[in-house]
Coordinates of C-alpha atoms in Angstrom, one line a residue:
M22 CA 0.0 0.0 0.0
K23 CA 1.2 3.5 -0.6
N24 CA 2.9 5.6 2.0
K25 CA 0.8 8.8 2.0
I26 CA 2.7 12.1 2.0
F27 CA -0.4 13.6 3.7
F28 CA -1.5 12.7 7.1
R29 CA -3.4 14.5 9.9
R30 CA -0.6 16.7 11.1
A31 CA 0.4 17.6 7.6
I32 CA -3.1 18.6 6.6
I33 CA -3.5 20.7 9.7
A34 CA -0.2 22.5 8.9
A35 CA -1.2 23.0 5.3
S36 CA -4.6 24.4 6.3
F37 CA -2.9 27.8 6.9
A38 CA -3.3 28.3 3.2
C39 CA -7.1 28.9 3.5
L40 CA -6.0 32.3 4.8
L41 CA -4.1 33.1 1.6
F42 CA -5.5 34.8 -1.5
P43 CA -2.4 35.5 -3.6
L44 CA -2.5 38.2 -6.3
N45 CA -6.2 38.7 -5.9
S46 CA -9.2 38.8 -3.6
C47 CA -12.8 37.8 -4.5
D48 CA -15.1 40.4 -6.0
K49 CA -14.1 43.1 -3.5
E50 CA -11.0 44.2 -1.6
L51 CA -10.1 41.9 1.3
E52 CA -7.4 42.3 4.0
V53 CA -5.0 39.5 3.2
T54 CA -2.9 37.7 5.8
P55 CA -0.3 35.9 3.7
Y56 CA 1.0 32.4 4.2
S57 CA 4.5 33.8 4.9
Y58 CA 3.2 35.5 8.1
F59 CA 2.3 32.2 9.7
T60 CA 5.2 30.2 8.4
T61 CA 7.8 32.9 9.4
N62 CA 6.6 32.9 13.0
N63 CA 5.8 29.3 13.5
F64 CA 7.9 27.3 11.0
F65 CA 11.4 26.9 9.8
S66 CA 13.0 26.5 13.2
N67 CA 13.8 22.8 12.5
V68 CA 13.7 20.3 9.7
D69 CA 10.3 18.9 10.7
E70 CA 8.7 22.4 10.4
A71 CA 10.3 23.0 7.0
N72 CA 8.9 19.6 5.9
M73 CA 5.4 20.7 7.0
A74 CA 5.7 23.9 5.0
T75 CA 6.8 22.0 2.0
L76 CA 3.9 19.6 2.3
G77 CA 1.7 22.6 2.2
V78 CA 3.1 23.3 -1.3
Y79 CA 2.1 19.8 -2.4
E80 CA -1.3 20.1 -0.7
A81 CA -2.5 22.9 -3.1
M82 CA -2.9 20.3 -5.9
S83 CA -4.5 17.6 -3.6
S84 CA -7.9 19.1 -3.9
M85 CA -11.1 18.8 -5.8
D86 CA -10.5 22.4 -6.8
S87 CA -7.4 21.4 -8.7
Y88 CA -6.4 17.8 -9.6
G89 CA -9.1 15.9 -7.8
W90 CA -11.6 17.0 -10.4
N91 CA -11.3 20.2 -12.3
I92 CA -7.8 20.2 -14.0
S93 CA -7.6 16.4 -14.3
L94 CA -11.1 15.7 -15.6
I95 CA -13.1 18.8 -16.6
F96 CA -10.3 20.6 -18.3
D97 CA -9.5 17.6 -20.5
A98 CA -12.8 17.6 -22.4
D99 CA -14.3 17.8 -25.0
T100 CA -11.9 16.3 -27.5
D101 CA -11.8 13.5 -30.0
I102 CA -11.6 10.8 -27.3
M103 CA -13.6 12.1 -24.4
Q104 CA -16.5 14.5 -23.6
M105 CA -18.8 15.4 -20.7
S106 CA -22.3 14.0 -20.5
G107 CA -25.4 16.1 -21.1
T108 CA -26.0 19.8 -21.2
G109 CA -26.8 22.2 -18.5
A110 CA -25.6 25.2 -16.4
D111 CA -23.1 23.2 -14.3
D112 CA -19.6 24.5 -14.5
W113 CA -18.2 21.1 -15.3
R114 CA -20.5 20.9 -18.4
T115 CA -20.2 24.5 -19.6
I116 CA -16.4 24.4 -19.4
A117 CA -16.1 21.0 -21.1
H118 CA -18.6 22.0 -23.8
Y119 CA -16.7 25.3 -24.6
Q120 CA -19.4 27.5 -23.0
G121 CA -17.4 28.8 -20.1
I122 CA -17.1 32.5 -19.6
S123 CA -15.1 34.8 -17.4
Q124 CA -17.8 34.6 -14.7
T125 CA -17.7 30.8 -14.5
N126 CA -16.6 30.2 -11.0
T127 CA -14.5 27.1 -11.5
F128 CA -12.0 29.1 -13.6
Y129 CA -11.4 31.3 -10.6
T130 CA -11.3 28.3 -8.2
V131 CA -8.5 26.7 -10.2
W132 CA -6.7 29.9 -10.9
S133 CA -6.6 30.7 -7.1
K134 CA -5.5 27.2 -6.2
L135 CA -2.5 27.3 -8.5
Y136 CA -1.5 30.7 -7.2
E137 CA -1.9 29.5 -3.7
G138 CA 0.6 26.7 -4.4
I139 CA 3.0 29.2 -6.0
D140 CA 2.8 31.5 -3.0
R141 CA 3.5 28.6 -0.6
A142 CA 6.4 27.6 -2.8
N143 CA 7.8 31.1 -2.7
V144 CA 7.8 31.0 1.1
V145 CA 9.7 27.8 1.2
I146 CA 12.2 28.9 -1.4
E147 CA 12.9 32.1 0.6
K148 CA 12.9 30.7 4.1
V149 CA 14.7 27.4 3.9
P150 CA 18.1 29.0 2.9
Q151 CA 17.7 31.4 5.8
M152 CA 17.5 28.6 8.3
A153 CA 20.6 28.2 10.5
L154 CA 20.5 24.5 9.9
F155 CA 20.8 25.1 6.1
T156 CA 24.4 26.1 6.6
D157 CA 25.3 24.8 10.1
G158 CA 23.3 21.6 10.5
S159 CA 24.4 18.0 10.1
Q160 CA 24.8 16.6 6.7
N161 CA 21.5 14.8 7.0
Q162 CA 19.8 18.0 7.9
K163 CA 21.3 19.9 5.0
D164 CA 20.3 17.1 2.6
Q165 CA 16.8 17.2 3.9
L166 CA 16.5 21.0 3.6
N167 CA 18.0 21.0 0.1
K168 CA 15.4 18.4 -0.9
F169 CA 12.6 20.6 0.4
L170 CA 14.1 23.6 -1.5
G171 CA 14.2 21.4 -4.7
E172 CA 10.6 20.3 -4.2
A173 CA 9.4 23.9 -3.8
K174 CA 11.2 25.0 -6.9
F175 CA 9.9 22.1 -8.9
L176 CA 6.3 22.7 -7.7
R177 CA 6.5 26.4 -8.4
G178 CA 7.6 25.7 -11.9
F179 CA 4.9 23.0 -12.3
Y180 CA 2.1 25.3 -11.1
Y181 CA 3.2 28.1 -13.4
S182 CA 3.4 25.7 -16.3
E183 CA -0.2 24.8 -15.7
L184 CA -1.3 28.4 -15.5
V185 CA 0.4 29.2 -18.8
R186 CA -1.0 26.1 -20.4
L187 CA -4.5 27.0 -19.4
W188 CA -4.5 30.9 -19.7
G189 CA -1.4 31.9 -21.7
D190 CA 0.1 35.1 -20.4
V191 CA -0.6 35.4 -16.6
P192 CA 0.6 37.5 -13.6
F193 CA 4.0 36.3 -12.5
K194 CA 5.5 36.5 -9.0
T195 CA 8.5 34.8 -7.5
K196 CA 8.4 36.6 -4.1
S197 CA 6.2 35.5 -1.2
S198 CA 3.2 37.7 -0.4
Q199 CA 3.8 40.0 2.6
S200 CA 1.4 42.2 4.5
G201 CA 0.9 45.4 2.6
D202 CA 2.2 44.0 -0.7
D203 CA 0.5 45.1 -3.9
L204 CA -0.8 41.7 -5.0
K205 CA -2.2 42.9 -8.3
G206 CA 0.4 41.9 -11.0
G207 CA 0.0 42.5 -14.7
L208 CA 0.2 39.9 -17.4
I209 CA 3.7 38.6 -18.3
D210 CA 4.5 37.1 -21.6
R211 CA 4.4 33.3 -21.4
Q212 CA 7.8 32.7 -22.9
E213 CA 9.4 34.8 -20.2
I214 CA 7.5 32.7 -17.6
Y215 CA 8.7 29.6 -19.3
T216 CA 12.3 30.8 -18.9
Q217 CA 11.8 30.9 -15.1
I218 CA 9.9 27.6 -15.1
I219 CA 12.8 25.9 -16.9
K220 CA 15.3 27.5 -14.5
D221 CA 13.2 26.3 -11.5
M222 CA 13.0 22.8 -12.7
Q223 CA 16.6 22.6 -13.7
E224 CA 17.7 23.8 -10.3
A225 CA 15.3 21.5 -8.6
S226 CA 16.7 18.5 -10.4
L227 CA 20.2 19.3 -8.9
L228 CA 18.8 19.4 -5.4
L229 CA 16.3 16.4 -5.5
P230 CA 17.4 12.9 -4.6
D231 CA 18.1 10.2 -7.2
A232 CA 16.5 7.5 -5.1
T233 CA 13.2 5.9 -6.1
P234 CA 10.6 7.6 -4.0
T235 CA 8.6 5.6 -1.4
D236 CA 5.7 8.1 -1.5
E237 CA 4.3 10.6 -3.9
R238 CA 7.0 13.2 -3.6
I239 CA 9.1 14.2 -6.6
N240 CA 12.6 13.1 -7.2
K241 CA 15.4 14.1 -9.6
W242 CA 14.2 11.9 -12.5
G243 CA 10.6 12.9 -12.1
A244 CA 11.6 16.6 -12.3
K245 CA 13.7 16.0 -15.4
S246 CA 10.8 14.1 -17.0
M247 CA 8.3 16.9 -16.3
L248 CA 10.8 19.5 -17.5
A249 CA 10.8 17.6 -20.8
R250 CA 7.0 17.9 -21.0
V251 CA 7.2 21.6 -20.2
A252 CA 9.8 22.1 -22.9
L253 CA 7.4 20.5 -25.5
F254 CA 4.6 22.9 -24.4
A255 CA 7.0 25.9 -24.5
G256 CA 7.9 24.9 -28.0
G257 CA 4.4 24.0 -29.1
Y258 CA 1.5 26.0 -30.5
S259 CA -0.5 28.3 -28.2
L260 CA -3.1 31.0 -28.7
G261 CA -1.5 34.5 -28.7
A262 CA -3.1 37.7 -27.6
D263 CA -3.7 38.5 -31.3
G264 CA -5.9 35.5 -31.6
T265 CA -3.6 33.4 -33.8
M266 CA -2.2 30.0 -33.0
K267 CA 1.6 30.0 -33.3
R268 CA 4.8 28.5 -31.9
P269 CA 8.1 30.2 -31.1
A270 CA 10.5 30.7 -34.0
N271 CA 13.1 28.8 -32.0
Y272 CA 10.8 26.0 -31.0
K273 CA 13.4 23.3 -31.9
E274 CA 15.6 24.7 -29.0
Y275 CA 12.8 23.6 -26.7
Y276 CA 12.7 20.1 -28.3
K277 CA 16.5 19.9 -27.8
L278 CA 16.0 20.7 -24.2
A279 CA 13.4 18.0 -23.9
Q280 CA 15.7 15.5 -25.7
Q281 CA 18.5 16.3 -23.2
Q282 CA 16.3 15.7 -20.2
I283 CA 14.8 12.5 -21.6
N284 CA 18.3 11.2 -22.5
D285 CA 19.5 12.0 -18.9
V286 CA 16.6 10.0 -17.5
M287 CA 17.0 7.1 -19.9
A288 CA 20.7 6.8 -19.2
Q289 CA 19.9 6.1 -15.5
N290 CA 17.0 3.7 -16.4
P291 CA 14.9 4.4 -13.2
Y292 CA 11.6 3.5 -14.9
K293 CA 10.1 0.5 -16.6
L294 CA 6.7 -0.5 -18.0
N295 CA 4.5 -2.8 -16.0
P296 CA 4.0 -5.6 -18.4
S297 CA 0.3 -5.5 -17.8
Y298 CA -1.5 -2.4 -18.9
S299 CA -4.5 -3.2 -16.8
K300 CA -2.4 -3.7 -13.7
V301 CA -1.2 -0.1 -13.8
F302 CA -4.7 1.2 -13.1
K303 CA -5.7 -1.6 -10.7
N304 CA -2.7 -0.6 -8.6
Q305 CA -3.8 3.0 -8.7
C306 CA -7.3 2.0 -7.6
Q307 CA -5.9 -0.1 -4.8
H308 CA -3.5 2.6 -3.6
V309 CA -0.4 0.6 -4.5
L310 CA 2.5 2.9 -5.3
E311 CA 4.3 2.0 -8.5
P312 CA 7.0 4.6 -8.8
T313 CA 8.8 2.8 -11.7
E314 CA 5.6 3.3 -13.9
N315 CA 4.1 6.4 -12.4
I316 CA 6.7 9.2 -12.6
F317 CA 4.8 12.0 -11.0
Q318 CA 1.5 11.8 -9.2
V319 CA -0.8 13.8 -7.0
A320 CA -1.5 12.3 -3.5
F321 CA -5.1 12.2 -2.1
Y322 CA -6.0 11.4 1.4
N323 CA -9.6 10.9 2.6
P324 CA -9.8 8.9 5.8
S325 CA -13.3 10.0 6.8
G326 CA -15.1 9.8 3.5
A327 CA -15.6 13.6 3.5
L328 CA -14.4 16.1 0.9
G329 CA -11.0 17.0 2.5
N330 CA -8.0 16.2 0.4
A331 CA -10.1 13.8 -1.7
S332 CA -10.8 13.3 -5.4
W333 CA -13.6 12.2 -7.7
V334 CA -11.3 9.8 -9.6
G335 CA -13.1 6.6 -10.0
N336 CA -16.5 8.1 -9.3
F337 CA -16.9 10.9 -11.9
N338 CA -15.0 9.1 -14.6
G339 CA -15.9 5.4 -14.5
P340 CA -18.6 3.1 -15.9
A341 CA -22.1 3.9 -14.7
T342 CA -22.6 1.8 -11.6
A343 CA -25.7 1.2 -9.6
N344 CA -25.5 1.2 -5.8
G345 CA -25.4 -2.3 -4.4
F346 CA -22.5 -4.7 -4.8
Y347 CA -20.3 -1.7 -5.6
P348 CA -20.8 2.0 -4.6
S349 CA -22.6 4.0 -7.3
N350 CA -20.8 5.9 -9.9
I351 CA -22.0 9.0 -11.8
A352 CA -20.2 8.3 -15.1
R353 CA -19.8 11.7 -16.6
C354 CA -16.8 11.1 -18.8
L355 CA -18.1 9.8 -22.1
V356 CA -16.1 8.2 -24.9
P357 CA -17.2 8.9 -28.6
K358 CA -17.7 5.6 -30.5
P359 CA -15.2 6.5 -33.3
F360 CA -12.4 6.5 -30.7
Y361 CA -13.4 2.9 -29.7
S362 CA -13.5 1.9 -33.4
S363 CA -10.0 3.3 -34.0
F364 CA -8.3 0.6 -32.0
N365 CA -6.9 -2.6 -33.4
T366 CA -9.2 -5.3 -32.0
A367 CA -6.2 -7.1 -30.5
D368 CA -5.1 -4.0 -28.6
Q369 CA -5.9 -4.8 -24.9
R370 CA -6.1 -1.1 -24.1
R371 CA -9.4 -0.7 -25.9
D372 CA -11.6 -2.9 -23.7
F373 CA -9.8 -1.9 -20.5
S374 CA -10.0 1.9 -21.3
I375 CA -13.5 2.1 -22.6
A376 CA -16.7 0.7 -20.9
T377 CA -19.3 -0.4 -23.4
Y378 CA -21.4 -1.5 -20.5
S379 CA -22.9 -0.3 -17.2
I380 CA -22.7 -2.2 -13.9
N381 CA -26.0 -3.1 -12.1
A382 CA -26.7 -3.4 -8.4
K383 CA -25.6 -7.0 -8.4
G384 CA -22.2 -6.1 -9.8
N385 CA -22.9 -7.6 -13.2
K386 CA -22.0 -5.9 -16.5
V387 CA -25.0 -4.8 -18.7
P388 CA -24.0 -4.2 -22.3
L389 CA -24.7 -0.8 -23.9
L390 CA -24.8 -2.0 -27.6
T391 CA -28.3 -1.3 -28.9
A392 CA -30.1 1.8 -30.2
R393 CA -28.3 5.0 -29.0
Q394 CA -26.5 3.3 -26.1
D395 CA -23.2 3.7 -27.8
E396 CA -23.5 7.4 -26.8
S397 CA -23.2 6.5 -23.1
W398 CA -19.9 4.6 -23.3
T399 CA -17.5 5.8 -20.6
V400 CA -13.9 5.9 -19.4
A401 CA -13.2 2.6 -17.6
K402 CA -9.7 2.6 -16.2
W403 CA -10.7 3.4 -12.7
S404 CA -13.9 1.3 -12.5
R405 CA -15.5 0.5 -9.1
E406 CA -14.6 -3.1 -9.9
Y407 CA -10.9 -2.4 -9.0
Q408 CA -11.3 -0.1 -6.1
T409 CA -11.1 -0.9 -2.4
N410 CA -14.8 0.1 -2.1
A411 CA -14.1 1.1 1.5
T412 CA -16.7 3.1 3.4
A413 CA -14.5 6.2 3.1
E414 CA -14.4 5.9 -0.7
R415 CA -18.0 5.4 -1.5
V416 CA -18.4 9.1 -2.7
Y417 CA -15.0 10.7 -2.7
T418 CA -11.9 8.5 -3.2
H419 CA -8.3 8.9 -2.4
I420 CA -7.1 7.4 -5.7
N421 CA -4.0 9.3 -6.7
W422 CA -4.1 11.3 -10.0
V423 CA -1.0 10.4 -12.0
V424 CA 0.3 13.4 -13.9
M425 CA 2.9 11.4 -15.9
R426 CA 3.5 7.7 -16.5
Y427 CA 6.6 6.2 -18.1
S428 CA 4.8 5.4 -21.3
D429 CA 4.1 9.1 -21.7
L430 CA 7.9 9.8 -21.4
L431 CA 8.6 7.1 -24.0
L432 CA 6.1 8.7 -26.4
M433 CA 7.6 12.1 -25.8
R434 CA 10.9 10.6 -26.7
A435 CA 9.6 9.3 -30.0
E436 CA 8.1 12.7 -30.8
V437 CA 11.3 14.6 -30.0
E438 CA 13.5 12.3 -32.0
N439 CA 11.1 12.4 -35.0
E440 CA 11.0 16.2 -34.9
L441 CA 14.7 16.9 -34.4
N442 CA 15.9 14.3 -37.0
E443 CA 13.2 15.2 -39.6
G444 CA 11.9 11.7 -39.4
P445 CA 11.9 8.7 -37.0
N446 CA 15.2 7.1 -36.1
T447 CA 15.7 3.8 -34.3
I448 CA 15.3 5.5 -30.9
A449 CA 11.9 6.9 -31.9
Y450 CA 10.7 3.5 -33.2
D451 CA 12.0 1.6 -30.2
A452 CA 10.2 4.1 -27.8
I453 CA 6.8 3.9 -29.5
N454 CA 7.0 0.2 -30.0
Q455 CA 7.7 -0.4 -26.4
V456 CA 4.4 1.2 -25.6
R457 CA 2.6 -0.7 -28.4
R458 CA 4.0 -4.1 -27.3
R459 CA 2.8 -3.5 -23.7
G460 CA -0.6 -2.4 -25.1
F461 CA -1.0 -5.6 -27.0
G462 CA 0.1 -7.8 -24.0
A463 CA 3.2 -9.0 -25.8
D464 CA 5.3 -9.3 -22.7
I465 CA 2.9 -11.1 -20.4
Q466 CA 2.2 -14.8 -20.4
G467 CA -1.1 -15.9 -21.8
S468 CA -3.7 -14.5 -24.2
Q469 CA -7.1 -12.9 -24.6
I470 CA -10.1 -15.1 -25.1
A471 CA -13.3 -15.2 -27.2
I472 CA -16.5 -17.1 -26.6
N473 CA -18.7 -19.2 -28.8
I474 CA -22.3 -20.2 -28.0
N475 CA -22.9 -23.9 -28.3
N476 CA -26.5 -24.1 -27.3
A477 CA -28.8 -21.1 -27.3
G478 CA -31.1 -22.5 -24.6
T479 CA -34.8 -21.7 -24.2
G480 CA -37.2 -19.6 -22.1
Y481 CA -35.0 -16.7 -21.2
T482 CA -37.0 -13.5 -20.5
G483 CA -34.5 -10.7 -21.4
P484 CA -30.8 -10.2 -22.2
A485 CA -30.1 -8.6 -18.8
N486 CA -31.5 -11.7 -17.0
V487 CA -28.8 -14.0 -18.6
L488 CA -25.5 -14.0 -16.8
I489 CA -22.3 -15.2 -18.5
Q490 CA -19.6 -16.0 -16.0
I491 CA -15.9 -16.8 -16.9
T492 CA -13.7 -18.6 -14.4
G493 CA -10.3 -20.1 -14.4
G494 CA -7.7 -20.2 -17.1
G495 CA -5.1 -18.1 -15.3
G496 CA -6.2 -14.8 -16.7
S497 CA -8.4 -11.9 -15.7
D498 CA -10.9 -9.2 -16.8
A499 CA -12.6 -11.2 -19.5
S500 CA -16.4 -10.6 -19.6
A501 CA -19.2 -11.2 -22.0
A502 CA -22.9 -10.5 -22.0
V503 CA -26.0 -11.3 -24.0
V504 CA -27.1 -8.6 -26.3
T505 CA -30.3 -10.0 -27.9
L506 CA -32.7 -12.9 -27.5
N507 CA -34.5 -14.8 -30.2
N508 CA -37.8 -16.1 -29.0
G509 CA -36.3 -16.9 -25.5
A510 CA -33.1 -18.3 -26.9
I511 CA -29.8 -16.5 -26.9
G512 CA -29.4 -14.6 -30.1
T513 CA -26.2 -12.6 -30.0
I514 CA -23.5 -12.1 -27.3
A515 CA -20.7 -9.6 -27.1
M516 CA -17.2 -9.7 -25.5
L517 CA -17.2 -6.7 -23.3
R518 CA -13.6 -7.4 -22.4
S519 CA -11.4 -10.0 -23.9
G520 CA -9.1 -10.0 -20.8
D521 CA -5.5 -11.0 -20.8
G522 CA -3.1 -13.5 -19.3
Y523 CA -5.2 -16.6 -20.0
T524 CA -2.8 -19.6 -20.2
S525 CA -5.6 -22.2 -20.6
V526 CA -9.2 -22.2 -21.7
P527 CA -11.4 -20.8 -18.9
T528 CA -14.8 -22.3 -18.0
V529 CA -17.9 -20.4 -19.2
T530 CA -21.1 -20.8 -17.3
I531 CA -24.5 -19.3 -18.3
T532 CA -27.2 -18.9 -15.7
S533 CA -30.6 -17.2 -15.4
V534 CA -30.8 -14.3 -13.0
D535 CA -34.6 -14.5 -12.6
G536 CA -34.9 -18.3 -12.6
K537 CA -36.5 -18.4 -16.1
G538 CA -34.8 -20.0 -19.0
S539 CA -32.1 -22.7 -19.2
G540 CA -30.0 -24.9 -21.4
A541 CA -27.6 -22.3 -22.9
T542 CA -23.9 -23.4 -23.0
A543 CA -20.8 -21.8 -24.4
T544 CA -17.1 -22.5 -24.7
A545 CA -14.1 -20.1 -24.6
R546 CA -11.1 -20.2 -26.9
L547 CA -7.7 -18.6 -26.6
V548 CA -7.0 -15.8 -29.1
T549 CA -3.7 -16.0 -30.8
K550 CA -1.5 -13.0 -30.0
P551 CA -0.4 -10.8 -32.9
T552 CA 3.2 -11.1 -34.0
S553 CA 5.8 -8.5 -33.4
T554 CA 5.5 -7.5 -37.0
A555 CA 1.8 -6.8 -36.6
I556 CA 2.3 -4.9 -33.3
N557 CA 5.2 -2.7 -34.3
L558 CA 4.8 0.4 -36.4
P559 CA 5.9 -0.2 -40.0
S560 CA 9.4 0.9 -40.8
G561 CA 10.2 3.6 -43.3
L562 CA 7.5 6.1 -42.2
N563 CA 8.3 9.7 -43.1
K564 CA 8.2 12.5 -40.5
N565 CA 4.6 13.4 -41.0
D566 CA 3.2 9.9 -41.1
F567 CA 5.2 8.9 -38.0
F568 CA 3.9 12.1 -36.2
K569 CA 0.3 11.2 -37.0
A570 CA 0.9 7.7 -35.7
L571 CA 2.4 9.2 -32.6
Q572 CA -0.6 11.4 -32.1
Q573 CA -2.9 8.4 -32.3
E574 CA -0.7 6.3 -30.0
R575 CA -0.9 8.9 -27.3
A576 CA -4.7 8.8 -27.6
W577 CA -4.7 5.0 -27.2
E578 CA -2.2 4.9 -24.4
L579 CA -3.2 7.9 -22.3
S580 CA -6.9 8.2 -22.9
G581 CA -8.8 9.8 -20.0
E582 CA -5.5 10.7 -18.2
G583 CA -5.8 14.5 -18.5
M584 CA -3.5 15.3 -21.4
R585 CA -5.5 14.9 -24.7
R586 CA -6.9 18.4 -25.0
A587 CA -3.5 19.9 -24.0
D588 CA -1.7 17.8 -26.6
L589 CA -4.1 18.8 -29.4
I590 CA -3.6 22.4 -28.5
R591 CA 0.2 22.3 -28.5
W592 CA 0.1 20.5 -31.8
G593 CA -2.3 23.1 -33.2
V594 CA -5.0 20.6 -34.2
L595 CA -7.7 20.9 -31.6
A596 CA -10.2 22.6 -34.0
E597 CA -9.3 20.0 -36.7
K598 CA -9.9 17.0 -34.4
I599 CA -13.2 18.4 -33.2
T600 CA -14.4 18.7 -36.8
E601 CA -13.1 15.2 -37.7
T602 CA -14.8 13.7 -34.7
N603 CA -18.1 15.4 -35.5
T604 CA -18.0 14.1 -39.0
A605 CA -17.4 10.6 -37.7
V606 CA -20.1 10.6 -35.1
K607 CA -22.6 12.1 -37.5
A608 CA -21.9 9.2 -39.9
I609 CA -23.1 6.9 -37.1
R610 CA -26.3 9.0 -36.7
S611 CA -27.2 12.5 -37.4
N612 CA -28.3 13.4 -33.9
Y613 CA -25.3 11.8 -32.1
F614 CA -24.5 13.9 -29.0
Y615 CA -21.4 16.0 -29.7
P616 CA -21.9 19.6 -28.5
A617 CA -18.3 20.6 -29.1
I618 CA -18.9 21.2 -32.8
I619 CA -21.6 23.8 -32.0
N620 CA -19.7 25.7 -29.3
F621 CA -16.0 25.5 -30.1
V622 CA -14.5 28.7 -31.6
A623 CA -11.1 28.5 -33.1
G624 CA -8.8 31.3 -31.9
K625 CA -10.8 31.5 -28.6
N626 CA -11.3 28.2 -26.9
E627 CA -7.6 27.1 -26.9
L628 CA -7.3 29.3 -23.8
Y629 CA -9.6 30.0 -20.9
P630 CA -10.8 33.5 -20.0
F631 CA -9.2 35.4 -17.1
P632 CA -11.6 35.0 -14.2
Q633 CA -13.8 38.0 -13.7
N634 CA -13.3 37.8 -9.9
E635 CA -9.7 38.4 -10.6
T636 CA -10.0 41.1 -13.2
D637 CA -12.6 43.0 -11.2
V638 CA -9.9 43.6 -8.5
N639 CA -6.7 43.3 -10.4
K640 CA -6.8 46.3 -12.8
S641 CA -3.3 45.5 -13.9
I642 CA -4.8 42.9 -16.1
T643 CA -5.8 45.2 -18.9
R644 CA -7.1 42.8 -21.5
Q645 CA -9.1 39.6 -21.8
N646 CA -8.0 36.5 -23.7
P647 CA -9.1 36.6 -27.4
K648 CA -12.9 36.6 -28.2
Y649 CA -14.1 36.5 -24.6

């Protein structure tokens, strides 16, 4: 089980932040008591207190206001691979459907939370070097304090990188807030901010430990990996104040920086892919730390089942689940059918990532394969099936949000090599093919399965009343369900998940839930794994074709993990992908739900509006983002 970085004392210490409103107030002037006031008087007299203050920097992202819901889930929709359900005035719908405006409160909530983390980081960065122990303490004390300083620098850079990603040019401050300060900063060009972000992360990597972490705190290799991502965003497309999408003229310099950081990490080999794609997310749901797969993650802690430092991961973004055998799930993160259809059928990521079913009160899967049910398919990686389902997690969970996995770093490596070499080299091919091989289950023993009906039986009253159970065979996750009946006999069935790891043929049992109907039998068969030639990308691709394959691979590998919308923006193709997806869903049916095509405005929705609560008070922000 994971060793939480948050515990009761840490949360109490971090709670000082509720008294902090950096760079802004609400809709009127407020007297601000800055974080530095409390930490100056009560902290930094010893290592433990410095540690508490540093945990306060982490705590800013362990909230529903930031990565427990808004940034991780809401801000990643609507795209070609995920969208929010329904329409309405809820912030989580209006933002996802490109209807958010400057008065939308969630924008201000996220904005404030990120600046809160920055101000906390500024305090630690200033105060730790002033501690007597920083220069005169034991070597262990000095090492600890340098680690805290590195963490604060990394997190300040990370929080600023998120602000720039979401809003472009933003107020910029590297000094902690003091009583009487003018907290109303003007907009600073994003490239200038990126310069400081890169500096912070580079300095952080020199201070952070090399050792594999035993909790969710950042280490040297995590900082370098995240710096590589920041460099790709700094060199990518973004919406300028003039309303045009553009990238810096020297964008390749940022790609070279990314390449350098990735090469440094790869030379040390601190990470590896879990051979089983499904196990990665089962571990997350069970709170099992996997620092060799998950490079950087946000810790959540929710011992009482209340809001606290909790998240909605596994509730908001899982298969629709009726309360009963499992806790209920509200299933708001929908997957457009064309994305499901884009997978190779042998790719194990498809059926694990996308739920083409709901889960009833008995814990059984109910297929969603008729009429317009394909419009209610959802993200599936964090299903209630895999969670602890403890009392404290029936509403809010404490499943960590993983910001970067190792496969993400491998795919960034492939992208960087392709860009800098004007086409893919052996490094690029090896990186992307490692991800593909894992996705197809090439490195785990056993196979997927399929099921054939031998006897259709008689007297069954409805598809939902016929339960297909799969047991044995050494594998896991395979499931099938009846889709249609033919005069009381089984008509068609569907493999909802083909599973993986089956080393022998499992047993298939068909039973009647309501006691009506009998006689149906079925057998399973092992599905032959695709060859390496079929799994790997074809050799000889040019730069553009490899790049398109890379874009698609990131979708298959990282779907629902918070990066798709950001990737499409930095590639300059968000508008294009929305149009393509609309064409694809309308080919299924003319009224297929896809509101993004109606609401998205190119040259506007690539950035969010500056929150009005901020601009009402901070008159140094003299413009709004384009078209708002």
